[in-house]
Structure formats: structure tokens, C-alpha cells
Amino acid sequence: MYHDQYSVAVPFYDLWHEDGHVPEVRRLLPPLLSGIGRSIMEIGAGTGLITELIAWETPAEIYAVEPSLGMRSVLVSRLAERADLLSRVTVLPCGALDVEVDEPVEAIVMISVLHGFDAAERERLWEVLARQLEPGGLLVFNHREPPPAVPGELERMGSYQVGRHTYEIWGQVLEAAGETVRWRFLYQIRQRGVLISEDEVVSVSHRPGRERLDAELDAAGFTAQRASEGLLAWRLNGGSAWK
């Protein structure tokens, strides 16, 4: 059965990401946010794994941008466990291309989100993010030079034990052309080896190379900064190129 990717992925999200990029981000992101204390926007907050990290590492007010109702539900439940976070994290129910805040923020963090935007959408994305940042503001996102994507058979990407059930994520590349890749994912739950639940998602991701990103961000009024491996950092020039 075909479903929206976000709603299907919610029960698997923390399991998979804690086993993936999140531990590395917890190590690499804090030094980049050093000295930021007023306001940070997080694009694609998901269930709040990185939101919590930002809150631990800075005293800043946080704008958590997340379009998925299912993801936001988990995020708000996570915040409800800590009264201090409820007082300084605002959850915005919109996507990155529609976000607007009252005052420009000091920094924007965007983890594992860039792949959701094609080249035309990225041009608008940089415009929107520049409008949200104060002059000299920091933009941080994760990126690695993508290896060639090759269509192939289904492969198990993760397996996690939850009580008596096993949660499995399977994936395959269906098509690849330029920076665009079409994927098929299966989200399965098994009990004693017997499949009791399965949902399918077919999605498209975009994988721009660093040279392309450099050109886009330079045109949008950003200057590259020194960053850790896997995380890129940029500063908005004295004023947004789009204002």
C-alpha cells in the first residue's frame, strides 16, 4: 500500500536516525553554534532529535520548522517532557519555503533536508533563508559529495528490535539521472520472522555536488566558512542579496 513518506516513517524515524547521521551531528554541530545565544531556526526538525541538541548546547530561542503533522506530534511530546524547552521552542507547522519569523535569527540549522529540494526549489530556498537571517548570520547544513547512484535490488538498510517486534527498513534506487534519484522504500514490522505490517514509499531525492552548491550560495549572498567534515557553514553577507 502506498502512503505519504512522512507518516509511514514516523515510527521508524528515531530508530534509523540514531543509527545514522545523528551521532555524528551531535559531535560536529556544537562547536559551530558556539557563541550563538539569541535565536536559531531549525529547518526540518522532524521528531526533535537535533532540536534537543541545539537546546542543550545553546541558550537560544529555537524555531523548529516541520511540515509533517506526525513528526510535529512526536516533537511536541518530546518538548512536553521538559518545561524549559516548552518555554523557548516554537514549532512552526510549515515547510522551509513558506517560513517567516518576526525577527531575523542568528543562525539556521538544516540537517538531512537539502535532498528534498530540486535545483529550482533550492534557488527559492536560499532566498527564503537569507530573508530569515540577520546580516552575518550563520547557515549550517550537512552535505557529503554523493557517490554515483545505481539502480539495483532491494537492500535492508536497518533492523531494530522493539519488544517482540523487529522493525526493518528496505530500500532500492529505481532510477538515477543527474542529481535526481528515485527511491523505493519498504517499512516492515515482523514478529518471530512473520511479516505483520508493510508500507511502501516511492520518493525522489536530489543530490547536488559541492561545486553546484558553492555557486548557488555565492549567488544568494552567502560566504563559505570553515566547517567540520560532513557539515558546511556559511555566513550571510552584510545584507541579503534578495532584499
GROMACS .gro file of C-alpha atoms in nm:
model
  243
    1MET     CA    1   0.000   0.000   0.000
    2TYR     CA    2   0.136   0.346  -0.093
    3HIS     CA    3   0.149   0.618   0.175
    4ASP     CA    4   0.291   0.962   0.239
    5GLN     CA    5   0.656   0.917   0.326
    6TYR     CA    6   0.645   1.119   0.646
    7SER     CA    7   0.350   0.938   0.805
    8VAL     CA    8   0.496   0.594   0.732
    9ALA     CA    9   0.843   0.686   0.854
   10VAL     CA   10   0.742   0.828   1.193
   11PRO     CA   11   0.760   0.501   1.395
   12PHE     CA   12   1.096   0.417   1.233
   13TYR     CA   13   1.243   0.768   1.234
   14ASP     CA   14   1.433   0.782   1.564
   15LEU     CA   15   1.549   0.421   1.535
   16TRP     CA   16   1.703   0.479   1.192
   17HIS     CA   17   1.848   0.823   1.251
   18GLU     CA   18   2.004   0.738   1.586
   19ASP     CA   19   2.177   0.461   1.391
   20GLY     CA   20   2.276   0.703   1.113
   21HIS     CA   21   2.374   1.069   1.097
   22VAL     CA   22   2.255   1.188   1.439
   23PRO     CA   23   2.556   1.074   1.649
   24GLU     CA   24   2.794   1.249   1.408
   25VAL     CA   25   2.586   1.568   1.412
   26ARG     CA   26   2.589   1.563   1.793
   27ARG     CA   27   2.969   1.567   1.775
   28LEU     CA   28   3.019   1.818   1.494
   29LEU     CA   29   2.741   2.075   1.534
   30PRO     CA   30   2.802   2.222   1.884
   31PRO     CA   31   3.135   2.394   1.801
   32LEU     CA   32   2.973   2.566   1.503
   33LEU     CA   33   2.699   2.710   1.726
   34SER     CA   34   2.939   2.842   1.988
   35GLY     CA   35   2.856   3.200   2.081
   36ILE     CA   36   2.502   3.195   1.944
   37GLY     CA   37   2.262   3.281   2.224
   38ARG     CA   38   1.960   3.469   2.092
   39SER     CA   39   1.781   3.273   1.820
   40ILE     CA   40   1.820   2.969   1.595
   41MET     CA   41   1.589   2.831   1.327
   42GLU     CA   42   1.593   2.459   1.254
   43ILE     CA   43   1.461   2.360   0.912
   44GLY     CA   44   1.304   2.012   0.903
   45ALA     CA   45   1.306   1.948   1.278
   46GLY     CA   46   1.148   1.604   1.239
   47THR     CA   47   1.083   1.442   1.577
   48GLY     CA   48   1.320   1.678   1.759
   49LEU     CA   49   1.645   1.482   1.786
   50ILE     CA   50   1.853   1.778   1.668
   51THR     CA   51   1.618   2.029   1.833
   52GLU     CA   52   1.715   1.881   2.169
   53LEU     CA   53   2.083   1.902   2.080
   54ILE     CA   54   2.052   2.271   1.988
   55ALA     CA   55   1.870   2.336   2.316
   56TRP     CA   56   2.138   2.154   2.517
   57GLU     CA   57   2.422   2.342   2.352
   58THR     CA   58   2.281   2.697   2.334
   59PRO     CA   59   2.051   2.920   2.541
   60ALA     CA   60   1.886   3.046   2.222
   61GLU     CA   61   1.519   3.070   2.139
   62ILE     CA   62   1.451   2.798   1.879
   63TYR     CA   63   1.212   2.800   1.584
   64ALA     CA   64   1.154   2.436   1.485
   65VAL     CA   65   1.013   2.420   1.130
   66GLU     CA   66   0.839   2.092   1.044
   67PRO     CA   67   0.560   2.040   0.786
   68SER     CA   68   0.467   1.683   0.885
   69LEU     CA   69   0.187   1.650   1.142
   70GLY     CA   70   0.316   1.311   1.256
   71MET     CA   71   0.670   1.438   1.308
   72ARG     CA   72   0.546   1.750   1.488
   73SER     CA   73   0.336   1.539   1.721
   74VAL     CA   74   0.643   1.349   1.839
   75LEU     CA   75   0.843   1.672   1.862
   76VAL     CA   76   0.585   1.846   2.082
   77SER     CA   77   0.557   1.535   2.302
   78ARG     CA   78   0.935   1.544   2.341
   79LEU     CA   79   0.918   1.911   2.441
   80ALA     CA   80   0.640   1.839   2.689
   81GLU     CA   81   0.884   1.633   2.895
   82ARG     CA   82   1.088   1.948   2.967
   83ALA     CA   83   0.922   2.269   3.084
   84ASP     CA   84   1.231   2.472   2.996
   85LEU     CA   85   1.205   2.366   2.631
   86LEU     CA   86   0.833   2.440   2.614
   87SER     CA   87   0.915   2.799   2.705
   88ARG     CA   88   1.173   2.857   2.429
   89VAL     CA   89   1.095   2.626   2.135
   90THR     CA   90   0.830   2.741   1.888
   91VAL     CA   91   0.712   2.470   1.647
   92LEU     CA   92   0.617   2.612   1.308
   93PRO     CA   93   0.373   2.394   1.106
   94CYS     CA   94   0.509   2.476   0.761
   95GLY     CA   95   0.782   2.388   0.516
   96ALA     CA   96   1.108   2.569   0.456
   97LEU     CA   97   0.980   2.757   0.150
   98ASP     CA   98   0.693   2.910   0.347
   99VAL     CA   99   0.860   3.004   0.675
  100GLU     CA  100   0.860   3.362   0.802
  101VAL     CA  101   0.957   3.479   1.152
  102ASP     CA  102   0.907   3.815   1.322
  103GLU     CA  103   1.277   3.900   1.362
  104PRO     CA  104   1.583   3.772   1.174
  105VAL     CA  105   1.759   3.487   1.353
  106GLU     CA  106   2.128   3.446   1.434
  107ALA     CA  107   2.160   3.101   1.278
  108ILE     CA  108   1.977   2.842   1.069
  109VAL     CA  109   2.044   2.468   1.102
  110MET     CA  110   1.927   2.226   0.833
  111ILE     CA  111   2.013   1.859   0.885
  112SER     CA  112   1.930   1.592   0.624
  113VAL     CA  113   1.682   1.820   0.449
  114LEU     CA  114   1.862   1.950   0.141
  115HIS     CA  115   1.790   1.635  -0.063
  116GLY     CA  116   1.422   1.729  -0.068
  117PHE     CA  117   1.476   2.031  -0.296
  118ASP     CA  118   1.545   2.028  -0.667
  119ALA     CA  119   1.758   2.299  -0.831
  120ALA     CA  120   1.468   2.540  -0.888
  121GLU     CA  121   1.340   2.492  -0.534
  122ARG     CA  122   1.689   2.546  -0.391
  123GLU     CA  123   1.709   2.887  -0.557
  124ARG     CA  124   1.393   2.985  -0.372
  125LEU     CA  125   1.514   2.812  -0.054
  126TRP     CA  126   1.831   3.023  -0.034
  127GLU     CA  127   1.620   3.333  -0.093
  128VAL     CA  128   1.382   3.246   0.192
  129LEU     CA  129   1.661   3.151   0.433
  130ALA     CA  130   1.855   3.471   0.357
  131ARG     CA  131   1.543   3.667   0.446
  132GLN     CA  132   1.522   3.492   0.785
  133LEU     CA  133   1.887   3.557   0.878
  134GLU     CA  134   2.039   3.871   1.022
  135PRO     CA  135   2.337   4.015   0.830
  136GLY     CA  136   2.637   3.796   0.908
  137GLY     CA  137   2.404   3.519   1.025
  138LEU     CA  138   2.515   3.155   1.013
  139LEU     CA  139   2.372   2.881   0.790
  140VAL     CA  140   2.474   2.521   0.870
  141PHE     CA  141   2.372   2.207   0.685
  142ASN     CA  142   2.513   1.859   0.634
  143HIS     CA  143   2.646   1.751   0.297
  144ARG     CA  144   2.882   1.495   0.152
  145GLU     CA  145   2.981   1.459  -0.211
  146PRO     CA  146   2.736   1.195  -0.335
  147PRO     CA  147   2.867   0.872  -0.490
  148PRO     CA  148   2.703   0.762  -0.816
  149ALA     CA  149   2.356   0.622  -0.759
  150VAL     CA  150   2.298   0.292  -0.938
  151PRO     CA  151   1.958   0.122  -0.975
  152GLY     CA  152   1.953  -0.217  -0.805
  153GLU     CA  153   1.769  -0.468  -0.592
  154LEU     CA  154   1.610  -0.408  -0.252
  155GLU     CA  155   1.863  -0.400   0.033
  156ARG     CA  156   1.799  -0.395   0.406
  157MET     CA  157   1.906  -0.054   0.536
  158GLY     CA  158   1.827  -0.101   0.903
  159SER     CA  159   1.686  -0.354   1.150
  160TYR     CA  160   1.580  -0.272   1.509
  161GLN     CA  161   1.429  -0.478   1.787
  162VAL     CA  162   1.133  -0.319   1.967
  163GLY     CA  163   0.998  -0.561   2.226
  164ARG     CA  164   0.891  -0.873   2.038
  165HIS     CA  165   0.881  -0.696   1.705
  166THR     CA  166   1.157  -0.628   1.451
  167TYR     CA  167   1.137  -0.300   1.260
  168GLU     CA  168   1.310  -0.317   0.920
  169ILE     CA  169   1.374  -0.058   0.651
  170TRP     CA  170   1.450  -0.174   0.298
  171GLY     CA  171   1.545   0.047   0.006
  172GLN     CA  172   1.649   0.049  -0.358
  173VAL     CA  173   1.734   0.301  -0.626
  174LEU     CA  174   1.479   0.280  -0.907
  175GLU     CA  175   1.616   0.549  -1.137
  176ALA     CA  176   1.904   0.795  -1.135
  177ALA     CA  177   1.962   1.087  -1.371
  178GLY     CA  178   2.197   1.374  -1.292
  179GLU     CA  179   2.141   1.485  -0.934
  180THR     CA  180   1.792   1.330  -0.916
  181VAL     CA  181   1.734   0.982  -0.774
  182ARG     CA  182   1.403   0.797  -0.743
  183TRP     CA  183   1.388   0.559  -0.446
  184ARG     CA  184   1.161   0.282  -0.326
  185PHE     CA  185   1.142   0.211   0.048
  186LEU     CA  186   0.965  -0.065   0.241
  187TYR     CA  187   0.889  -0.016   0.611
  188GLN     CA  188   0.826  -0.358   0.764
  189ILE     CA  189   0.738  -0.493   1.109
  190ARG     CA  190   0.795  -0.862   1.184
  191GLN     CA  191   0.706  -1.084   1.476
  192ARG     CA  192   0.900  -1.410   1.509
  193GLY     CA  193   1.006  -1.362   1.147
  194VAL     CA  194   0.649  -1.325   1.019
  195LEU     CA  195   0.565  -1.003   0.834
  196ILE     CA  196   0.276  -0.831   1.015
  197SER     CA  197   0.297  -0.484   0.863
  198GLU     CA  198   0.443  -0.338   0.545
  199ASP     CA  199   0.419   0.006   0.386
  200GLU     CA  200   0.579   0.125   0.065
  201VAL     CA  201   0.706   0.471  -0.019
  202VAL     CA  202   0.841   0.587  -0.355
  203SER     CA  203   1.022   0.919  -0.328
  204VAL     CA  204   1.259   1.145  -0.518
  205SER     CA  205   1.577   1.295  -0.374
  206HIS     CA  206   1.821   1.548  -0.517
  207ARG     CA  207   2.197   1.526  -0.464
  208PRO     CA  208   2.380   1.839  -0.579
  209GLY     CA  209   2.758   1.837  -0.580
  210ARG     CA  210   2.963   2.082  -0.376
  211GLU     CA  211   3.058   2.290  -0.680
  212ARG     CA  212   2.693   2.345  -0.763
  213LEU     CA  213   2.611   2.439  -0.401
  214ASP     CA  214   2.902   2.682  -0.389
  215ALA     CA  215   2.772   2.861  -0.697
  216GLU     CA  216   2.413   2.874  -0.572
  217LEU     CA  217   2.502   3.007  -0.226
  218ASP     CA  218   2.750   3.258  -0.361
  219ALA     CA  219   2.478   3.394  -0.590
  220ALA     CA  220   2.239   3.408  -0.292
  221GLY     CA  221   2.473   3.629  -0.092
  222PHE     CA  222   2.646   3.374   0.134
  223THR     CA  223   3.017   3.325   0.203
  224ALA     CA  224   3.160   2.982   0.289
  225GLN     CA  225   3.319   2.936   0.633
  226ARG     CA  226   3.548   2.672   0.774
  227ALA     CA  227   3.337   2.370   0.877
  228SER     CA  228   3.373   2.018   1.009
  229GLU     CA  229   3.374   1.718   0.778
  230GLY     CA  230   3.017   1.647   0.676
  231LEU     CA  231   2.884   1.987   0.791
  232LEU     CA  232   2.908   2.304   0.582
  233ALA     CA  233   2.885   2.652   0.731
  234TRP     CA  234   2.804   2.977   0.551
  235ARG     CA  235   2.766   3.340   0.657
  236LEU     CA  236   2.511   3.575   0.506
  237ASN     CA  237   2.691   3.875   0.363
  238GLY     CA  238   2.630   4.225   0.505
  239GLY     CA  239   2.277   4.219   0.369
  240SER     CA  240   2.059   3.967   0.190
  241ALA     CA  241   2.105   3.961  -0.188
  242TRP     CA  242   1.729   3.925  -0.217
  243LYS     CA  243   1.616   4.232  -0.023
   0.00000   0.00000   0.00000
